[in-house]
PDB file of C-alpha atoms in Angstrom:
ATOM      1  CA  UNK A   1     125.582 205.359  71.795  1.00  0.00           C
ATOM      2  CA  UNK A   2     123.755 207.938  73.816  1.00  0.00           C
ATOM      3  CA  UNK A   3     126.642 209.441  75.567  1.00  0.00           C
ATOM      4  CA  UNK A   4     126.242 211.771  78.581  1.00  0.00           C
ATOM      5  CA  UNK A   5     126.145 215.077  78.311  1.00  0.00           C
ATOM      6  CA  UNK A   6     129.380 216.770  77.898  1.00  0.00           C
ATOM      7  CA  UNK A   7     130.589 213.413  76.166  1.00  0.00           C
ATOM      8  CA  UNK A   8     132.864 214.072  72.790  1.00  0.00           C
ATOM      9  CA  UNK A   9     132.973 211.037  70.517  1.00  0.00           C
ATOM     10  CA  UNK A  10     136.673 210.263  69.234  1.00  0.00           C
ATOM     11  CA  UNK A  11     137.678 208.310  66.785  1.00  0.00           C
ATOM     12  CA  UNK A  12     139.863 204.642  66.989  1.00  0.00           C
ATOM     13  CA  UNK A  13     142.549 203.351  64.891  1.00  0.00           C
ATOM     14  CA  UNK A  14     144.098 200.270  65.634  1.00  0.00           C
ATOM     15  CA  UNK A  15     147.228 199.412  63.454  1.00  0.00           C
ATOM     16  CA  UNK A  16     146.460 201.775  60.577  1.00  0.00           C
ATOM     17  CA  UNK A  17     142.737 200.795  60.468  1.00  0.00           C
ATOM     18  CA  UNK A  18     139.558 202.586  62.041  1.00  0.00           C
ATOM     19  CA  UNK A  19     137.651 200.607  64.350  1.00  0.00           C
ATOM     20  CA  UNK A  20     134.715 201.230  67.010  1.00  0.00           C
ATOM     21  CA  UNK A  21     132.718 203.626  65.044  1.00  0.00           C
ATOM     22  CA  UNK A  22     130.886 205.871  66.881  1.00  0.00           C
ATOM     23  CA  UNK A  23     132.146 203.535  70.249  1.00  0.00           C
ATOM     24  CA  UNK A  24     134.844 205.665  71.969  1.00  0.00           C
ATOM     25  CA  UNK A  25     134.069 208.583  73.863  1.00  0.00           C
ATOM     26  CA  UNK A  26     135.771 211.430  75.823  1.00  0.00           C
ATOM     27  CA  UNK A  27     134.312 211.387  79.006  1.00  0.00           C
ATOM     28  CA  UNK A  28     135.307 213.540  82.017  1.00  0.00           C
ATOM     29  CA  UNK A  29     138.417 214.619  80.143  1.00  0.00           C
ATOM     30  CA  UNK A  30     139.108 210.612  80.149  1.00  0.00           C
ATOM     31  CA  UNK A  31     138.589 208.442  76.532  1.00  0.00           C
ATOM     32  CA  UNK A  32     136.437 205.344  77.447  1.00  0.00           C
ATOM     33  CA  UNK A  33     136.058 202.496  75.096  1.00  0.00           C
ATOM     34  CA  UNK A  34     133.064 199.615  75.474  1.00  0.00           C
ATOM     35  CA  UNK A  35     134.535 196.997  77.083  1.00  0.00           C
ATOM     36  CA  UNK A  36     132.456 194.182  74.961  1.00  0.00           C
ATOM     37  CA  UNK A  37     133.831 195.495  71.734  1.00  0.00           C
ATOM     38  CA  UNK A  38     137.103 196.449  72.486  1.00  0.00           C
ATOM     39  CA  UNK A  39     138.088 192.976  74.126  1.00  0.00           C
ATOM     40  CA  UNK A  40     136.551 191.597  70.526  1.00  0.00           C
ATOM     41  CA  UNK A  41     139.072 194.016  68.999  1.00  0.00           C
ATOM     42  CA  UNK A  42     141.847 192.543  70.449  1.00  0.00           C
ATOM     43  CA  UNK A  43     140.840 188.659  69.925  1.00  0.00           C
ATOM     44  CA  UNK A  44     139.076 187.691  73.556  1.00  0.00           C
ATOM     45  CA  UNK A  45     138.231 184.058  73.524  1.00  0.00           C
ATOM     46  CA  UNK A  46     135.805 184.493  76.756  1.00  0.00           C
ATOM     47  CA  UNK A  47     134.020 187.816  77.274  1.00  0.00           C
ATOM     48  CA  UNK A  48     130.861 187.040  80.226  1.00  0.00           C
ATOM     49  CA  UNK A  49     129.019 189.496  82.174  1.00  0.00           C
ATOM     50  CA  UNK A  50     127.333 188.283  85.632  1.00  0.00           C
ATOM     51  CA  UNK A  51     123.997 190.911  86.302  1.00  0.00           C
ATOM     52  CA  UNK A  52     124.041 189.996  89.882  1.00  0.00           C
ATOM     53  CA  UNK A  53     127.619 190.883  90.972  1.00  0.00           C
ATOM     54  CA  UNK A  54     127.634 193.531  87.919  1.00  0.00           C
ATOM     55  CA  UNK A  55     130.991 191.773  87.018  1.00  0.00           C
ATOM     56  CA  UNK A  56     132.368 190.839  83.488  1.00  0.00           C
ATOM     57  CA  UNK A  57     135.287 188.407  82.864  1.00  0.00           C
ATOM     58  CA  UNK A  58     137.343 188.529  79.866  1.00  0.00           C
ATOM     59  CA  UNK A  59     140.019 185.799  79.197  1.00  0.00           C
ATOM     60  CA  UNK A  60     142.651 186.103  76.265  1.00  0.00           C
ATOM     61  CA  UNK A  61     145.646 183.496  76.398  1.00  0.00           C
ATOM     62  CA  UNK A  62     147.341 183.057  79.403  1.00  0.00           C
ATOM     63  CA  UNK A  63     145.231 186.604  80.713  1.00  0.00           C
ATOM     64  CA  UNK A  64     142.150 186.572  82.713  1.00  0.00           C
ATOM     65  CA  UNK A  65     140.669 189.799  83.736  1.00  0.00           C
ATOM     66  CA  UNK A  66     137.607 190.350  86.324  1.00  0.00           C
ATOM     67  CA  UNK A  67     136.107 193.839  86.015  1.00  0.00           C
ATOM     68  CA  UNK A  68     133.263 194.859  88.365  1.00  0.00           C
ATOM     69  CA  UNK A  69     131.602 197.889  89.009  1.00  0.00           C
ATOM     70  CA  UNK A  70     131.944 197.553  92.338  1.00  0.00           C
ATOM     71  CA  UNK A  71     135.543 197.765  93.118  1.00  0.00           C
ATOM     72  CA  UNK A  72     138.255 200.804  92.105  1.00  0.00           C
ATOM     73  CA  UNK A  73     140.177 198.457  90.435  1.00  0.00           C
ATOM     74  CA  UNK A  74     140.719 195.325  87.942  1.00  0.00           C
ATOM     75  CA  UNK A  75     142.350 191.909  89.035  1.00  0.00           C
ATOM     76  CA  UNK A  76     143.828 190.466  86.017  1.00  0.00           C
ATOM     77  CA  UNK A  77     146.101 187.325  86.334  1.00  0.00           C
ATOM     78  CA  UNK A  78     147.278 188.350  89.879  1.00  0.00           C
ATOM     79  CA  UNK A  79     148.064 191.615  88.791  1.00  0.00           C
ATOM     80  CA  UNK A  80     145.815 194.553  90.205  1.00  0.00           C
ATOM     81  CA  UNK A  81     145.169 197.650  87.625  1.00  0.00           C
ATOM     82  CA  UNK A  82     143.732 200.983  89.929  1.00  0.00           C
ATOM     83  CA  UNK A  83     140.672 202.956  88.329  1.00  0.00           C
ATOM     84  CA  UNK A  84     141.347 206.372  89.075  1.00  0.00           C
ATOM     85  CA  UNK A  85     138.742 207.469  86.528  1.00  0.00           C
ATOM     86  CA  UNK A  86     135.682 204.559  86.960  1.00  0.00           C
ATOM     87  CA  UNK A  87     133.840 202.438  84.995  1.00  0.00           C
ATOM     88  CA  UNK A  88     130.320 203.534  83.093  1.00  0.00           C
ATOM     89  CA  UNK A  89     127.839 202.079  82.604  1.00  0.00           C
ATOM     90  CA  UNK A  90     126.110 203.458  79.316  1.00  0.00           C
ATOM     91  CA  UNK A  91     122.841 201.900  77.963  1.00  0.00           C
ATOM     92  CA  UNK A  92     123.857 198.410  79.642  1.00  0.00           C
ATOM     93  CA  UNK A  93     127.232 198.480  78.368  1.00  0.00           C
ATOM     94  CA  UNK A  94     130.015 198.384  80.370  1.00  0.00           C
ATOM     95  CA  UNK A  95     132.958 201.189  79.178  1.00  0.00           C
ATOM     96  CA  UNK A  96     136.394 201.274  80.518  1.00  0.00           C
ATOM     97  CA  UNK A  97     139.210 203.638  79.932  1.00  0.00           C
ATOM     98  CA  UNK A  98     141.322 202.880  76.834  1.00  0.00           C
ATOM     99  CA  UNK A  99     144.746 203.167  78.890  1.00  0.00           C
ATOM    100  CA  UNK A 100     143.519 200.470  80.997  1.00  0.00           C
ATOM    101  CA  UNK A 101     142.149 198.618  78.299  1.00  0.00           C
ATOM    102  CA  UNK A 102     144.682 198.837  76.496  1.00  0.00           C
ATOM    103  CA  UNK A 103     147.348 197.427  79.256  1.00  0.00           C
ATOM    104  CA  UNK A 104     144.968 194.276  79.484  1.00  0.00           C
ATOM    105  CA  UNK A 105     145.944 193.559  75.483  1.00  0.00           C
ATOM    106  CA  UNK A 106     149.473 194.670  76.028  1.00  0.00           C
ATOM    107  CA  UNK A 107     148.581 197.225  72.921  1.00  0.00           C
ATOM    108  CA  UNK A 108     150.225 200.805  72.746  1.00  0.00           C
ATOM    109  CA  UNK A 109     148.031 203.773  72.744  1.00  0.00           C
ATOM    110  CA  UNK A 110     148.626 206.981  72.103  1.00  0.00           C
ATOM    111  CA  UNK A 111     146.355 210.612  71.079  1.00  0.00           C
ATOM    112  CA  UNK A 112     146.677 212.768  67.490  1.00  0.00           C
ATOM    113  CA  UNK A 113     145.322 215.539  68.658  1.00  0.00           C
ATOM    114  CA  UNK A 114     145.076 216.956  65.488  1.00  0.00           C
ATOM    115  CA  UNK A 115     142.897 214.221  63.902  1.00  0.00           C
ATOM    116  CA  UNK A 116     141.462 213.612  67.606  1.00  0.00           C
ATOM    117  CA  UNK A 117     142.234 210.321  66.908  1.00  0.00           C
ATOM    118  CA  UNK A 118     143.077 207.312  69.817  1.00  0.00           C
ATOM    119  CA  UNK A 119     145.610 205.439  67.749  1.00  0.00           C
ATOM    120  CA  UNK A 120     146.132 201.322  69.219  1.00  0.00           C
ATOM    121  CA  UNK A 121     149.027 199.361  67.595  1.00  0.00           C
ATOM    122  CA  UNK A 122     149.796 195.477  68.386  1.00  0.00           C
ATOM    123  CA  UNK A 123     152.989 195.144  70.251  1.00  0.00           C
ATOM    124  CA  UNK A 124     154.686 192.006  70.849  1.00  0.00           C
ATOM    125  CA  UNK A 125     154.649 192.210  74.054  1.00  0.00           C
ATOM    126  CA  UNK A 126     152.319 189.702  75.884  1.00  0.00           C
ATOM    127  CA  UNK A 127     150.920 189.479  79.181  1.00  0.00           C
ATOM    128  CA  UNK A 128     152.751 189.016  82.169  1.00  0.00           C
ATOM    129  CA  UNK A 129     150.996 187.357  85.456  1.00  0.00           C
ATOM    130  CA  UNK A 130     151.471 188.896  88.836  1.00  0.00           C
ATOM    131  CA  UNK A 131     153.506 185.503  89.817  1.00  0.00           C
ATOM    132  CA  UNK A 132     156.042 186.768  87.170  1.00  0.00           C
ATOM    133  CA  UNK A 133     155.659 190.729  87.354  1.00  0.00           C
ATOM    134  CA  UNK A 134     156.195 190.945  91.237  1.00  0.00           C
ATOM    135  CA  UNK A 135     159.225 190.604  93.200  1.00  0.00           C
ATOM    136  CA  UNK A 136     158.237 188.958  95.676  1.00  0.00           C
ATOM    137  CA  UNK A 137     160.510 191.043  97.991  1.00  0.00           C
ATOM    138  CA  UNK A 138     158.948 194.503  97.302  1.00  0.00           C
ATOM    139  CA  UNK A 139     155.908 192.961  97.736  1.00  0.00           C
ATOM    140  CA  UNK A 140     156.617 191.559 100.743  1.00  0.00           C
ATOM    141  CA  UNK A 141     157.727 194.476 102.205  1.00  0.00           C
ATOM    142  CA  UNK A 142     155.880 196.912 101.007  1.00  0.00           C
ATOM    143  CA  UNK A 143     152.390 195.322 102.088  1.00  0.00           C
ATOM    144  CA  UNK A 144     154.009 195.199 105.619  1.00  0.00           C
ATOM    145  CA  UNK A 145     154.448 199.003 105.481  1.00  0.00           C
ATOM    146  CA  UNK A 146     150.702 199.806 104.225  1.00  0.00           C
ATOM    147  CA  UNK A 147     149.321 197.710 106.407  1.00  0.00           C
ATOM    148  CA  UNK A 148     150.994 199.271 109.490  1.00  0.00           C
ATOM    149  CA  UNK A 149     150.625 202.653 108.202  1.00  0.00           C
ATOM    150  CA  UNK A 150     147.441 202.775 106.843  1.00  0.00           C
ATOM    151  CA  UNK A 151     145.647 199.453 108.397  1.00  0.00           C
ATOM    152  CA  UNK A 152     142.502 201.184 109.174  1.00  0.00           C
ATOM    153  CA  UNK A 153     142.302 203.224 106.127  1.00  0.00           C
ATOM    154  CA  UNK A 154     141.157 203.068 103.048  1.00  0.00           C
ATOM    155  CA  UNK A 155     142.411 201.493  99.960  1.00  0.00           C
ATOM    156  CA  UNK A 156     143.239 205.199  98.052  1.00  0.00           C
ATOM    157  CA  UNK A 157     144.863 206.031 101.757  1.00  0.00           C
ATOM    158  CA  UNK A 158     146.886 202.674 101.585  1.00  0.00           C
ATOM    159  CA  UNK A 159     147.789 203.352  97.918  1.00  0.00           C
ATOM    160  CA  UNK A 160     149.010 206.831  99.211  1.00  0.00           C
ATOM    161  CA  UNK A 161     151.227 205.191 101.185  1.00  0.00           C
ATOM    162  CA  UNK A 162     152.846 202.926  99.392  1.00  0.00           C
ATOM    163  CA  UNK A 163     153.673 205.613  96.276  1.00  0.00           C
ATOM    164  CA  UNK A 164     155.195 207.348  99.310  1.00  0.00           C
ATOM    165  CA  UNK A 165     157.591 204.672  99.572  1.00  0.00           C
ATOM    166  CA  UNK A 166     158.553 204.155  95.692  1.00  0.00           C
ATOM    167  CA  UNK A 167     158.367 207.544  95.208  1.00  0.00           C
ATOM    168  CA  UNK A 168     161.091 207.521  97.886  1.00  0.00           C
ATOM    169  CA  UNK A 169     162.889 204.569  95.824  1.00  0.00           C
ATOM    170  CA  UNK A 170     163.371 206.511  92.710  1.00  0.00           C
ATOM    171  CA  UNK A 171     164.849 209.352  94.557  1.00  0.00           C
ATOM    172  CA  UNK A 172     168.777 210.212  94.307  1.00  0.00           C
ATOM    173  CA  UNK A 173     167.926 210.992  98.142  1.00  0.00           C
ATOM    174  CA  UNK A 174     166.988 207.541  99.147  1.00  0.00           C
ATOM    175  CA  UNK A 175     167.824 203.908  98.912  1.00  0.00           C
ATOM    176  CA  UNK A 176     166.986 202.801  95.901  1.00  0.00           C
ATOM    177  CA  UNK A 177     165.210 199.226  96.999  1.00  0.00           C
ATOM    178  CA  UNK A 178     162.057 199.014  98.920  1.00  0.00           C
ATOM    179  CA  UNK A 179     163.459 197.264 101.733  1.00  0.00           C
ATOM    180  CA  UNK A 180     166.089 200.026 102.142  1.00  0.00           C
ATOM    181  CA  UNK A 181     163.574 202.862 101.944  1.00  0.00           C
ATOM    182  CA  UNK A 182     161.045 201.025 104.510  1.00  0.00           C
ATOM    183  CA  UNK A 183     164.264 200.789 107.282  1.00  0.00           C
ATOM    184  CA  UNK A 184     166.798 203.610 106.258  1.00  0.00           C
ATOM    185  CA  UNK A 185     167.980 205.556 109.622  1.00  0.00           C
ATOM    186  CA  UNK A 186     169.652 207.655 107.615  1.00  0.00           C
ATOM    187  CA  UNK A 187     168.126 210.564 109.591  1.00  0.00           C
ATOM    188  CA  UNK A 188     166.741 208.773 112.223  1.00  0.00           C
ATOM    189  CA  UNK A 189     163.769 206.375 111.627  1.00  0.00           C
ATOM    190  CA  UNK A 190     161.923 206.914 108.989  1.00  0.00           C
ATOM    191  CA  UNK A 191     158.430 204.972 109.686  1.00  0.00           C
ATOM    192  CA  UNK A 192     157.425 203.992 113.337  1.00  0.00           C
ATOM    193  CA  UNK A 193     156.104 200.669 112.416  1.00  0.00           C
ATOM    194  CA  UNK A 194     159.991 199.679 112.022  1.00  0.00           C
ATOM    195  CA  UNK A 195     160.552 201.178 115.510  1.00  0.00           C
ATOM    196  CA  UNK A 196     157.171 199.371 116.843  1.00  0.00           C
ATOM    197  CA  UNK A 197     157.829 195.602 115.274  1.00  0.00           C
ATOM    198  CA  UNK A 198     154.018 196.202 113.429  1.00  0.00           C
ATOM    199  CA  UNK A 199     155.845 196.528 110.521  1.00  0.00           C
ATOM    200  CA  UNK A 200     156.462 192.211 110.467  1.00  0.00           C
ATOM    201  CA  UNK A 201     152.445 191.785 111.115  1.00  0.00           C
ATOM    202  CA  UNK A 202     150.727 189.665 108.090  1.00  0.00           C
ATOM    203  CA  UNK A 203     148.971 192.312 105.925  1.00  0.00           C
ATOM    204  CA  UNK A 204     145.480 191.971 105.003  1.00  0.00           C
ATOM    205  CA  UNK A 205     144.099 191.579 101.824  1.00  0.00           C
ATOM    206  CA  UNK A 206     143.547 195.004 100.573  1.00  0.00           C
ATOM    207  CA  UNK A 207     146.834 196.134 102.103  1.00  0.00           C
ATOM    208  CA  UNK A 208     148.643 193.664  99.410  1.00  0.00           C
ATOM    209  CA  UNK A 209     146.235 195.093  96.764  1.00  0.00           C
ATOM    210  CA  UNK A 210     147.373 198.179  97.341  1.00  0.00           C
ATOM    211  CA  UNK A 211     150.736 197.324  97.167  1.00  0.00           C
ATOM    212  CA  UNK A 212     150.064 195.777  94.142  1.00  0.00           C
ATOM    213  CA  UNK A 213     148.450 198.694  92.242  1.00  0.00           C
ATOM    214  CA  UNK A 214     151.733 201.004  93.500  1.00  0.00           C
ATOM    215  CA  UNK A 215     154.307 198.063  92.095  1.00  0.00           C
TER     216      UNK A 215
END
């Protein structure tokens, strides 16, 4: 591949064996992958890439993923995957970050530095739909609480939010549900939505996609 400049080529191992030669780049301090090949890696029955919405769906199992280039994020199965670093686009190939890609495949990834070396091994682990993966009651909640917090923002302002609250939910400091976090008066209330009744108003779709992405 004719990698930007700055780009590093890295190698791939997956379960003891190397794979994607020359395929896998660093990129922006981030190791991409090519989304074609890598889904082939890992078995894909469907891999399809539609030139007018610049979107590519990949299906393995009971796990379909849609990945377009023109949204931050992946839907796969009902579950939402945030792209902090984005896609590229290299040559007409489509190439996603390995973490990501990896999550898709339920495969564990780690770095040798030494070797400079992404190593992928099979887990037995496999994928788990957002029916399944949610509870329904943090989600419930906690798209209430983006939504009347951050409504009329956008979806890395919503996102903010909502880490706000889990962040709050793994604290010693805090109640440790969502629910409890949202409406503790422990020191008076905590978000004005709960004072203000917005906090019951339906959210709207990107509001429960960024809930989704936090959860």
């Amino acid at each position: 591949y004719d990698f930007p400049d700055g780009a590093a080529s890295v190698s791939v191992s997956f379960n003891g064996r190397r794979v994607l030669e020359d395929e896998a780049a660093i990129i922006d301090d981030v190791t991409y992958v090519p989304l074609r090949s890598f889904s082939e890696l890992m078995g894909a029955e469907k891999i399809e890439w539609d030139p007018q919405s610049r979107t590519a769906t990949v299906k393995k199992y009971n796990m379909t993923a849609t990945i377009s280039q023109n949204t931050p994020y992946i839907e796969a199965s009902g579950r939402y995957f945030y792209l902090s670093n984005p896609l590229k686009n290299i040559n007409d190939r489509i190439f996603l970050p390995v973490r990501i890609a990896s999550k898709l495949f339920c495969v564990d990834v780690d770095w040798n530095a030494n070797s400079r070396t992404v190593v992928l091994k099979s887990t037995n682990r496999s994928f788990v739909s957002g029916s399944e993966y949610y509870n329904s009651d943090d989600l419930y909640w906690l798209s209430r609480i983006i939504n009347a917090e951050a409504g009329g923002e956008s979806l890395i302002g919503k996102i903010a939010v909502g880490n706000v609250v889990i962040n709050r939910k793994n604290s010693r400091s805090f109640p440790n549900s969502i629910y409890g976090v949202i409406f503790d008066r422990k020191h008076g209330t905590q978000f004005s939505p709960v004072s203000y009744g917005t906090i019951y108003n339906t959210p709207s779709l990107e509001s429960t996609i960024a809930a989704k992405i936090c959860l």
